[in-house]
Amino acid sequence: MSTATISEHTSTPAATEPPASRSPAALIAGDRAHRSTVRVLVIEDEHTLLESCISVLQHQGYDVTGAGRAEEARELLARRSWDVVLLDLFIPGVQGTELVQAALRARADTLVIVMTGNPSVESSIEALRAGAWDYLPKPFTASHLEVLVGRAAHTVAVSRESAAGEVGGRGRGHSEKVPLLGNSPALLRAVQLARKVAATDASVFLTGESGCGKEMFAQFIHHHSRRSSRSWVAVNCAALPETLLESEMFGHVKGAFTGAVRDKPGLLETANGGTFFLDELTEMAQPIQAKLLRVIQDGVVRRVGSESVDAVVNVRFIAATNRDPREAVEQGVMRKDLYYRLSVVPIYIPPLRERAEDVPMLAEHFLAVYWKRHRERGAPRPRFTREALRALQHREWKGNVRELQNVIEHAVVLLDPGREILPGDLPDGDALSPGAAPVPGIGDWRPEGGFRDDGYHAERERVLATFELSYLSWLVERAGANMSQAAKIAGVDRTTLYRLMEKHRLHRESVITGEGPED
């Protein structure tokens, strides 16, 4: 067994904790009355570490029991119901994964935290795949122990709240289950894995081509989880510049930058208790990745411009990318430690061309959805002919489900009510896919001075900066230097607009006089 110690300890708290003095762990775990109802079992054969863990958690107010031997652990798991089980992977006489499975057999919603001296080894990953909720790398501090168990206690509270809501009706924020349509073996394997992992709080990494349905899978996992009554927050890491993405995710404090006129919580705080979906994660800048890793490990959020912890959150993370994340790690685009944290359960979503048998079901679904959206109530819906469905099945679908969706919506807009849909009524999907067809001029576009051999990310940032500068100059001139009007035209708030102006050293007066950015 790997030796581990708790390198710091907490003093025994008073019976009541004034809000101002409460630790981050206490904030996330709730008050002592709630913590006293959370039953924790610690399984560790090293006596000193076992006693330290019990002492720290009892000081926090939890109902804690310890076990130092395999037989004792098996007996306690079988005899009593536990909310949280904290166990060492290397207990003499038993495999760590065996104890994980025993805890979950006794009670399926038990949260199992594995303690390990090396979180990247295969045994740790296998334990997580076997159903463990999270892991705690050794050696760890009392604070790390408190925060992780606090997050687990918060999850227990959410689960109890959701169960209570279901007794009398739908829980707060409940929405209909997300359908993943298809009967192909490739899709069913992915759906089965998604359904299995949804019952846990394990991080999920979704991979697959653009348009194959990664966000639908993420929503499916959320709506089948114990967090389904809580927030669902999604952010596209490729859609925002680095500074804006950081501010949106982590929030900022007043005075952090020009235009930051008040404290603003970020999306991570909004998602507290729920699910946070990181789309196109490999496009996220490295400094933000490092900051995100701290949130994943400790649940601690520090807003932009802040020198202290502003919030502690309990969030379930689901990440997605259309590229190979392992290749991104090898190329230094993505942090290795972040990849391991988020890819506890990787799920590959097959492209539509690998599951042609699902096309008819999807086509019928999109026909019903878009006919209801675009036509008057009661208008008879068109019907696919066999020839039309067969033609759809034989297409290549380079744009995957998203391309099929566009084809059906295009047809719905032009079709007469009640008629049969023939192959000729279905437009060529390539003509509807951005960049797929030879749109005049678009394939020949180049930035001023042409492209450089600086790599994709550097070129993307350079071209984006050129666009932002040109667009901001046009926008301010279009609004007559009225920043409120400019923000309205752009569809952003004034804080965002001022931040972009500051980034490019633009002043509205210089734009109107044609002087351009300051040197």
PDB file of N, CA and C in Angstrom, residues 149-205:
ATOM      1  N   VAL A 149     -15.012  15.209   0.111  1.00  0.00           N
ATOM      2  CA  VAL A 149     -16.154  14.611   0.814  1.00  0.00           C
ATOM      3  C   VAL A 149     -17.302  15.616   0.886  1.00  0.00           C
ATOM      4  N   GLY A 150     -16.953  16.910   0.976  1.00  0.00           N
ATOM      5  CA  GLY A 150     -17.997  17.939   0.950  1.00  0.00           C
ATOM      6  C   GLY A 150     -18.755  17.941  -0.351  1.00  0.00           C
ATOM      7  N   ARG A 151     -18.038  17.771  -1.473  1.00  0.00           N
ATOM      8  CA  ARG A 151     -18.711  17.685  -2.767  1.00  0.00           C
ATOM      9  C   ARG A 151     -19.617  16.464  -2.823  1.00  0.00           C
ATOM     10  N   ALA A 152     -19.146  15.366  -2.275  1.00  0.00           N
ATOM     11  CA  ALA A 152     -19.973  14.160  -2.242  1.00  0.00           C
ATOM     12  C   ALA A 152     -21.226  14.382  -1.400  1.00  0.00           C
ATOM     13  N   ALA A 153     -21.062  15.061  -0.253  1.00  0.00           N
ATOM     14  CA  ALA A 153     -22.218  15.347   0.613  1.00  0.00           C
ATOM     15  C   ALA A 153     -23.225  16.243  -0.097  1.00  0.00           C
ATOM     16  N   HIS A 154     -22.708  17.198  -0.875  1.00  0.00           N
ATOM     17  CA  HIS A 154     -23.598  18.070  -1.639  1.00  0.00           C
ATOM     18  C   HIS A 154     -24.376  17.251  -2.662  1.00  0.00           C
ATOM     19  N   THR A 155     -23.709  16.303  -3.320  1.00  0.00           N
ATOM     20  CA  THR A 155     -24.372  15.435  -4.291  1.00  0.00           C
ATOM     21  C   THR A 155     -25.446  14.588  -3.615  1.00  0.00           C
ATOM     22  N   VAL A 156     -25.165  14.118  -2.420  1.00  0.00           N
ATOM     23  CA  VAL A 156     -26.166  13.366  -1.654  1.00  0.00           C
ATOM     24  C   VAL A 156     -27.398  14.234  -1.407  1.00  0.00           C
ATOM     25  N   ALA A 157     -27.157  15.494  -1.049  1.00  0.00           N
ATOM     26  CA  ALA A 157     -28.279  16.415  -0.799  1.00  0.00           C
ATOM     27  C   ALA A 157     -29.102  16.643  -2.054  1.00  0.00           C
ATOM     28  N   VAL A 158     -28.420  16.817  -3.196  1.00  0.00           N
ATOM     29  CA  VAL A 158     -29.125  17.006  -4.469  1.00  0.00           C
ATOM     30  C   VAL A 158     -29.969  15.785  -4.798  1.00  0.00           C
ATOM     31  N   SER A 159     -29.389  14.598  -4.590  1.00  0.00           N
ATOM     32  CA  SER A 159     -30.108  13.357  -4.876  1.00  0.00           C
ATOM     33  C   SER A 159     -31.348  13.222  -3.993  1.00  0.00           C
ATOM     34  N   ARG A 160     -31.207  13.569  -2.713  1.00  0.00           N
ATOM     35  CA  ARG A 160     -32.356  13.490  -1.802  1.00  0.00           C
ATOM     36  C   ARG A 160     -33.431  14.493  -2.193  1.00  0.00           C
ATOM     37  N   GLU A 161     -33.003  15.687  -2.603  1.00  0.00           N
ATOM     38  CA  GLU A 161     -33.951  16.717  -3.012  1.00  0.00           C
ATOM     39  C   GLU A 161     -34.710  16.287  -4.263  1.00  0.00           C
ATOM     40  N   SER A 162     -33.984  15.693  -5.226  1.00  0.00           N
ATOM     41  CA  SER A 162     -34.610  15.232  -6.458  1.00  0.00           C
ATOM     42  C   SER A 162     -35.618  14.128  -6.168  1.00  0.00           C
ATOM     43  N   ALA A 163     -35.233  13.191  -5.280  1.00  0.00           N
ATOM     44  CA  ALA A 163     -36.139  12.093  -4.926  1.00  0.00           C
ATOM     45  C   ALA A 163     -37.394  12.624  -4.260  1.00  0.00           C
ATOM     46  N   ALA A 164     -37.233  13.631  -3.381  1.00  0.00           N
ATOM     47  CA  ALA A 164     -38.389  14.224  -2.719  1.00  0.00           C
ATOM     48  C   ALA A 164     -39.298  14.913  -3.719  1.00  0.00           C
ATOM     49  N   GLY A 165     -38.711  15.565  -4.731  1.00  0.00           N
ATOM     50  CA  GLY A 165     -39.499  16.244  -5.755  1.00  0.00           C
ATOM     51  C   GLY A 165     -40.281  15.276  -6.605  1.00  0.00           C
ATOM     52  N   GLU A 166     -39.708  14.070  -6.861  1.00  0.00           N
ATOM     53  CA  GLU A 166     -40.382  13.096  -7.703  1.00  0.00           C
ATOM     54  C   GLU A 166     -41.574  12.469  -7.006  1.00  0.00           C
ATOM     55  N   VAL A 167     -41.596  12.483  -5.664  1.00  0.00           N
ATOM     56  CA  VAL A 167     -42.736  11.915  -4.943  1.00  0.00           C
ATOM     57  C   VAL A 167     -43.999  12.702  -5.234  1.00  0.00           C
ATOM     58  N   GLY A 168     -43.879  14.032  -5.250  1.00  0.00           N
ATOM     59  CA  GLY A 168     -45.053  14.869  -5.466  1.00  0.00           C
ATOM     60  C   GLY A 168     -45.170  15.381  -6.880  1.00  0.00           C
ATOM     61  N   GLY A 169     -44.293  15.000  -7.764  1.00  0.00           N
ATOM     62  CA  GLY A 169     -44.334  15.490  -9.139  1.00  0.00           C
ATOM     63  C   GLY A 169     -42.932  15.695  -9.650  1.00  0.00           C
ATOM     64  N   ARG A 170     -42.793  16.487 -10.680  1.00  0.00           N
ATOM     65  CA  ARG A 170     -41.499  16.714 -11.295  1.00  0.00           C
ATOM     66  C   ARG A 170     -40.656  17.638 -10.442  1.00  0.00           C
ATOM     67  N   GLY A 171     -39.382  17.330 -10.339  1.00  0.00           N
ATOM     68  CA  GLY A 171     -38.462  18.151  -9.578  1.00  0.00           C
ATOM     69  C   GLY A 171     -38.241  19.491 -10.249  1.00  0.00           C
ATOM     70  N   ARG A 172     -37.694  20.440  -9.504  1.00  0.00           N
ATOM     71  CA  ARG A 172     -37.423  21.769 -10.036  1.00  0.00           C
ATOM     72  C   ARG A 172     -36.475  21.672 -11.216  1.00  0.00           C
ATOM     73  N   GLY A 173     -36.849  22.340 -12.317  1.00  0.00           N
ATOM     74  CA  GLY A 173     -35.991  22.362 -13.482  1.00  0.00           C
ATOM     75  C   GLY A 173     -36.061  21.097 -14.318  1.00  0.00           C
ATOM     76  N   HIS A 174     -37.032  20.215 -14.033  1.00  0.00           N
ATOM     77  CA  HIS A 174     -37.130  18.962 -14.769  1.00  0.00           C
ATOM     78  C   HIS A 174     -37.509  19.233 -16.218  1.00  0.00           C
ATOM     79  N   SER A 175     -36.912  18.509 -17.129  1.00  0.00           N
ATOM     80  CA  SER A 175     -37.295  18.590 -18.527  1.00  0.00           C
ATOM     81  C   SER A 175     -37.364  17.186 -19.101  1.00  0.00           C
ATOM     82  N   GLU A 176     -38.024  17.042 -20.236  1.00  0.00           N
ATOM     83  CA  GLU A 176     -38.235  15.729 -20.820  1.00  0.00           C
ATOM     84  C   GLU A 176     -36.894  15.060 -21.149  1.00  0.00           C
ATOM     85  N   LYS A 177     -36.926  13.729 -21.151  1.00  0.00           N
ATOM     86  CA  LYS A 177     -35.718  12.988 -21.476  1.00  0.00           C
ATOM     87  C   LYS A 177     -35.304  13.274 -22.919  1.00  0.00           C
ATOM     88  N   VAL A 178     -34.002  13.311 -23.125  1.00  0.00           N
ATOM     89  CA  VAL A 178     -33.458  13.590 -24.453  1.00  0.00           C
ATOM     90  C   VAL A 178     -33.429  12.293 -25.248  1.00  0.00           C
ATOM     91  N   PRO A 179     -34.079  12.251 -26.436  1.00  0.00           N
ATOM     92  CA  PRO A 179     -34.090  11.009 -27.214  1.00  0.00           C
ATOM     93  C   PRO A 179     -32.811  10.837 -28.023  1.00  0.00           C
ATOM     94  N   LEU A 180     -32.240   9.634 -27.967  1.00  0.00           N
ATOM     95  CA  LEU A 180     -31.126   9.277 -28.838  1.00  0.00           C
ATOM     96  C   LEU A 180     -31.668   8.197 -29.770  1.00  0.00           C
ATOM     97  N   LEU A 181     -32.018   8.586 -30.984  1.00  0.00           N
ATOM     98  CA  LEU A 181     -32.775   7.726 -31.878  1.00  0.00           C
ATOM     99  C   LEU A 181     -31.872   6.846 -32.727  1.00  0.00           C
ATOM    100  N   GLY A 182     -32.219   5.564 -32.799  1.00  0.00           N
ATOM    101  CA  GLY A 182     -31.488   4.629 -33.635  1.00  0.00           C
ATOM    102  C   GLY A 182     -31.442   3.249 -33.021  1.00  0.00           C
ATOM    103  N   ASN A 183     -31.265   2.249 -33.873  1.00  0.00           N
ATOM    104  CA  ASN A 183     -31.199   0.861 -33.420  1.00  0.00           C
ATOM    105  C   ASN A 183     -29.925   0.162 -33.879  1.00  0.00           C
ATOM    106  N   SER A 184     -29.008   0.909 -34.466  1.00  0.00           N
ATOM    107  CA  SER A 184     -27.782   0.287 -34.958  1.00  0.00           C
ATOM    108  C   SER A 184     -26.919  -0.164 -33.785  1.00  0.00           C
ATOM    109  N   PRO A 185     -26.192  -1.274 -33.949  1.00  0.00           N
ATOM    110  CA  PRO A 185     -25.323  -1.749 -32.863  1.00  0.00           C
ATOM    111  C   PRO A 185     -24.309  -0.695 -32.411  1.00  0.00           C
ATOM    112  N   ALA A 186     -23.750   0.061 -33.358  1.00  0.00           N
ATOM    113  CA  ALA A 186     -22.747   1.071 -33.005  1.00  0.00           C
ATOM    114  C   ALA A 186     -23.337   2.133 -32.091  1.00  0.00           C
ATOM    115  N   LEU A 187     -24.543   2.590 -32.400  1.00  0.00           N
ATOM    116  CA  LEU A 187     -25.179   3.613 -31.562  1.00  0.00           C
ATOM    117  C   LEU A 187     -25.602   3.023 -30.221  1.00  0.00           C
ATOM    118  N   LEU A 188     -26.173   1.825 -30.252  1.00  0.00           N
ATOM    119  CA  LEU A 188     -26.673   1.224 -29.011  1.00  0.00           C
ATOM    120  C   LEU A 188     -25.550   0.996 -28.002  1.00  0.00           C
ATOM    121  N   ARG A 189     -24.351   0.660 -28.490  1.00  0.00           N
ATOM    122  CA  ARG A 189     -23.216   0.496 -27.569  1.00  0.00           C
ATOM    123  C   ARG A 189     -22.905   1.812 -26.870  1.00  0.00           C
ATOM    124  N   ALA A 190     -22.909   2.910 -27.637  1.00  0.00           N
ATOM    125  CA  ALA A 190     -22.625   4.220 -27.040  1.00  0.00           C
ATOM    126  C   ALA A 190     -23.729   4.632 -26.076  1.00  0.00           C
ATOM    127  N   VAL A 191     -24.992   4.372 -26.437  1.00  0.00           N
ATOM    128  CA  VAL A 191     -26.117   4.739 -25.578  1.00  0.00           C
ATOM    129  C   VAL A 191     -26.090   3.939 -24.281  1.00  0.00           C
ATOM    130  N   GLN A 192     -25.773   2.638 -24.393  1.00  0.00           N
ATOM    131  CA  GLN A 192     -25.713   1.796 -23.197  1.00  0.00           C
ATOM    132  C   GLN A 192     -24.650   2.300 -22.225  1.00  0.00           C
ATOM    133  N   LEU A 193     -23.498   2.685 -22.749  1.00  0.00           N
ATOM    134  CA  LEU A 193     -22.429   3.210 -21.898  1.00  0.00           C
ATOM    135  C   LEU A 193     -22.834   4.549 -21.286  1.00  0.00           C
ATOM    136  N   ALA A 194     -23.490   5.399 -22.086  1.00  0.00           N
ATOM    137  CA  ALA A 194     -23.938   6.699 -21.579  1.00  0.00           C
ATOM    138  C   ALA A 194     -24.974   6.526 -20.471  1.00  0.00           C
ATOM    139  N   ARG A 195     -25.882   5.591 -20.659  1.00  0.00           N
ATOM    140  CA  ARG A 195     -26.911   5.346 -19.635  1.00  0.00           C
ATOM    141  C   ARG A 195     -26.294   4.827 -18.341  1.00  0.00           C
ATOM    142  N   LYS A 196     -25.275   3.969 -18.479  1.00  0.00           N
ATOM    143  CA  LYS A 196     -24.630   3.397 -17.303  1.00  0.00           C
ATOM    144  C   LYS A 196     -23.864   4.461 -16.527  1.00  0.00           C
ATOM    145  N   VAL A 197     -23.115   5.307 -17.245  1.00  0.00           N
ATOM    146  CA  VAL A 197     -22.306   6.323 -16.571  1.00  0.00           C
ATOM    147  C   VAL A 197     -23.164   7.458 -16.030  1.00  0.00           C
ATOM    148  N   ALA A 198     -24.366   7.650 -16.586  1.00  0.00           N
ATOM    149  CA  ALA A 198     -25.234   8.741 -16.141  1.00  0.00           C
ATOM    150  C   ALA A 198     -25.590   8.602 -14.659  1.00  0.00           C
ATOM    151  N   ALA A 199     -25.690   7.383 -14.182  1.00  0.00           N
ATOM    152  CA  ALA A 199     -26.082   7.152 -12.789  1.00  0.00           C
ATOM    153  C   ALA A 199     -24.980   7.531 -11.810  1.00  0.00           C
ATOM    154  N   THR A 200     -23.770   7.762 -12.309  1.00  0.00           N
ATOM    155  CA  THR A 200     -22.650   8.154 -11.453  1.00  0.00           C
ATOM    156  C   THR A 200     -22.377   9.645 -11.640  1.00  0.00           C
ATOM    157  N   ASP A 201     -21.342  10.130 -10.961  1.00  0.00           N
ATOM    158  CA  ASP A 201     -20.891  11.508 -11.152  1.00  0.00           C
ATOM    159  C   ASP A 201     -19.559  11.550 -11.892  1.00  0.00           C
ATOM    160  N   ALA A 202     -19.189  10.432 -12.529  1.00  0.00           N
ATOM    161  CA  ALA A 202     -17.907  10.352 -13.220  1.00  0.00           C
ATOM    162  C   ALA A 202     -17.871  11.330 -14.391  1.00  0.00           C
ATOM    163  N   SER A 203     -16.694  11.903 -14.623  1.00  0.00           N
ATOM    164  CA  SER A 203     -16.505  12.786 -15.776  1.00  0.00           C
ATOM    165  C   SER A 203     -16.530  11.952 -17.055  1.00  0.00           C
ATOM    166  N   VAL A 204     -17.097  12.518 -18.113  1.00  0.00           N
ATOM    167  CA  VAL A 204     -17.243  11.816 -19.387  1.00  0.00           C
ATOM    168  C   VAL A 204     -16.580  12.635 -20.482  1.00  0.00           C
ATOM    169  N   PHE A 205     -15.867  11.943 -21.387  1.00  0.00           N
ATOM    170  CA  PHE A 205     -15.241  12.620 -22.529  1.00  0.00           C
ATOM    171  C   PHE A 205     -15.844  12.030 -23.801  1.00  0.00           C
TER     172      PHE A 205
END
